[in-house]
PDB file of C-alpha atoms in Angstrom:
ATOM      1  CA  UNK A   1     -62.033 161.872 -19.867  1.00 89.00           C
ATOM      2  CA  UNK A   2     -62.468 158.138 -19.491  1.00 96.00           C
ATOM      3  CA  UNK A   3     -63.938 157.212 -16.118  1.00 96.00           C
ATOM      4  CA  UNK A   4     -63.943 153.553 -15.034  1.00 95.00           C
ATOM      5  CA  UNK A   5     -65.913 152.968 -11.847  1.00 94.00           C
ATOM      6  CA  UNK A   6     -65.973 149.787  -9.775  1.00 92.00           C
ATOM      7  CA  UNK A   7     -66.062 150.667  -6.089  1.00 94.00           C
ATOM      8  CA  UNK A   8     -69.105 148.722  -4.919  1.00 92.00           C
ATOM      9  CA  UNK A   9     -71.258 151.595  -3.687  1.00 95.00           C
ATOM     10  CA  UNK A  10     -74.600 152.155  -5.422  1.00 96.00           C
ATOM     11  CA  UNK A  11     -75.036 155.538  -7.125  1.00 96.00           C
ATOM     12  CA  UNK A  12     -71.834 156.834  -5.486  1.00 96.00           C
ATOM     13  CA  UNK A  13     -70.563 158.849  -8.484  1.00 96.00           C
ATOM     14  CA  UNK A  14     -72.772 161.875  -9.101  1.00 96.00           C
ATOM     15  CA  UNK A  15     -73.333 163.624 -12.419  1.00 96.00           C
ATOM     16  CA  UNK A  16     -71.869 166.914 -11.208  1.00 95.00           C
ATOM     17  CA  UNK A  17     -68.530 165.126 -10.613  1.00 96.00           C
ATOM     18  CA  UNK A  18     -68.279 164.305 -14.332  1.00 97.00           C
ATOM     19  CA  UNK A  19     -67.438 166.458 -17.328  1.00 96.00           C
ATOM     20  CA  UNK A  20     -69.788 166.687 -20.293  1.00 95.00           C
ATOM     21  CA  UNK A  21     -67.326 164.976 -22.651  1.00 95.00           C
ATOM     22  CA  UNK A  22     -66.728 162.027 -20.278  1.00 96.00           C
ATOM     23  CA  UNK A  23     -67.060 158.401 -21.282  1.00 97.00           C
ATOM     24  CA  UNK A  24     -68.143 156.406 -18.226  1.00 97.00           C
ATOM     25  CA  UNK A  25     -67.620 152.651 -17.889  1.00 96.00           C
ATOM     26  CA  UNK A  26     -69.575 151.515 -14.859  1.00 95.00           C
ATOM     27  CA  UNK A  27     -68.417 148.021 -13.834  1.00 92.00           C
ATOM     28  CA  UNK A  28     -70.000 148.128 -10.384  1.00 90.00           C
ATOM     29  CA  UNK A  29     -72.838 145.757  -9.523  1.00 90.00           C
ATOM     30  CA  UNK A  30     -74.941 146.533  -6.470  1.00 93.00           C
ATOM     31  CA  UNK A  31     -78.347 145.536  -5.165  1.00 94.00           C
ATOM     32  CA  UNK A  32     -80.181 148.695  -4.150  1.00 93.00           C
ATOM     33  CA  UNK A  33     -83.866 148.767  -3.248  1.00 93.00           C
ATOM     34  CA  UNK A  34     -84.225 145.257  -4.751  1.00 95.00           C
ATOM     35  CA  UNK A  35     -82.768 146.376  -8.108  1.00 94.00           C
ATOM     36  CA  UNK A  36     -79.356 145.871  -9.647  1.00 94.00           C
ATOM     37  CA  UNK A  37     -77.637 149.228 -10.131  1.00 95.00           C
ATOM     38  CA  UNK A  38     -74.159 150.518 -10.830  1.00 94.00           C
ATOM     39  CA  UNK A  39     -71.796 152.761  -8.928  1.00 96.00           C
ATOM     40  CA  UNK A  40     -72.746 155.793 -11.034  1.00 97.00           C
ATOM     41  CA  UNK A  41     -76.032 157.665 -10.626  1.00 96.00           C
ATOM     42  CA  UNK A  42     -77.006 156.597 -14.135  1.00 96.00           C
ATOM     43  CA  UNK A  43     -80.235 158.583 -14.560  1.00 95.00           C
ATOM     44  CA  UNK A  44     -78.491 161.893 -13.890  1.00 96.00           C
ATOM     45  CA  UNK A  45     -75.135 161.081 -15.514  1.00 96.00           C
ATOM     46  CA  UNK A  46     -76.843 159.865 -18.711  1.00 96.00           C
ATOM     47  CA  UNK A  47     -78.161 163.376 -19.300  1.00 96.00           C
ATOM     48  CA  UNK A  48     -74.708 164.943 -18.965  1.00 96.00           C
ATOM     49  CA  UNK A  49     -71.932 162.670 -20.250  1.00 97.00           C
ATOM     50  CA  UNK A  50     -70.997 161.718 -23.794  1.00 97.00           C
ATOM     51  CA  UNK A  51     -71.434 157.968 -23.195  1.00 96.00           C
ATOM     52  CA  UNK A  52     -72.176 155.711 -20.226  1.00 96.00           C
ATOM     53  CA  UNK A  53     -72.579 151.950 -19.917  1.00 95.00           C
ATOM     54  CA  UNK A  54     -75.785 150.769 -18.263  1.00 94.00           C
ATOM     55  CA  UNK A  55     -76.029 148.395 -15.301  1.00 93.00           C
ATOM     56  CA  UNK A  56     -77.324 145.778 -15.883  1.00 91.00           C
ATOM     57  CA  UNK A  57     -76.726 145.259 -19.580  1.00 89.00           C
ATOM     58  CA  UNK A  58     -73.343 146.910 -19.956  1.00 89.00           C
ATOM     59  CA  UNK A  59     -69.936 145.395 -19.393  1.00 88.00           C
ATOM     60  CA  UNK A  60     -70.972 142.158 -17.666  1.00 86.00           C
ATOM     61  CA  UNK A  61     -70.693 139.920 -20.758  1.00 88.00           C
ATOM     62  CA  UNK A  62     -67.225 141.315 -21.522  1.00 88.00           C
ATOM     63  CA  UNK A  63     -66.116 140.638 -17.936  1.00 86.00           C
ATOM     64  CA  UNK A  64     -67.309 137.031 -18.139  1.00 89.00           C
ATOM     65  CA  UNK A  65     -65.704 136.410 -21.526  1.00 94.00           C
ATOM     66  CA  UNK A  66     -62.363 137.823 -20.375  1.00 93.00           C
ATOM     67  CA  UNK A  67     -62.484 135.681 -17.237  1.00 93.00           C
ATOM     68  CA  UNK A  68     -63.060 132.562 -19.317  1.00 96.00           C
ATOM     69  CA  UNK A  69     -60.290 133.562 -21.715  1.00 97.00           C
ATOM     70  CA  UNK A  70     -57.843 134.017 -18.835  1.00 96.00           C
ATOM     71  CA  UNK A  71     -58.788 130.651 -17.318  1.00 95.00           C
ATOM     72  CA  UNK A  72     -58.248 128.963 -20.683  1.00 94.00           C
ATOM     73  CA  UNK A  73     -54.879 130.678 -21.182  1.00 94.00           C
ATOM     74  CA  UNK A  74     -53.787 129.651 -17.679  1.00 93.00           C
ATOM     75  CA  UNK A  75     -54.809 126.053 -18.405  1.00 91.00           C
ATOM     76  CA  UNK A  76     -52.793 126.064 -21.666  1.00 91.00           C
ATOM     77  CA  UNK A  77     -49.768 127.530 -19.851  1.00 91.00           C
ATOM     78  CA  UNK A  78     -49.800 124.645 -17.355  1.00 91.00           C
ATOM     79  CA  UNK A  79     -49.078 122.169 -20.198  1.00 77.00           C
ATOM     80  CA  UNK A  80     -51.619 119.500 -19.307  1.00 66.00           C
ATOM     81  CA  UNK A  81     -51.578 118.265 -22.914  1.00 60.00           C
TER      82      UNK A  81
END
């Protein structure tokens, strides 16, 4: 299973909700107890799933690069040349 989580609730997804062969992409960013954490209970899920992205340090750079790419493509489509 591929699980993509971005609901905005810290540690909402628990390890027992996931299968052992799951790949988890946590795109949630939350401030919890003065730390940045994801939507998945990472410490528990890490022990169970096949792969999980960390928060912070996971998909953030990809999100930013895709945003910039989309802005550039929109600018080109507007024909300001």
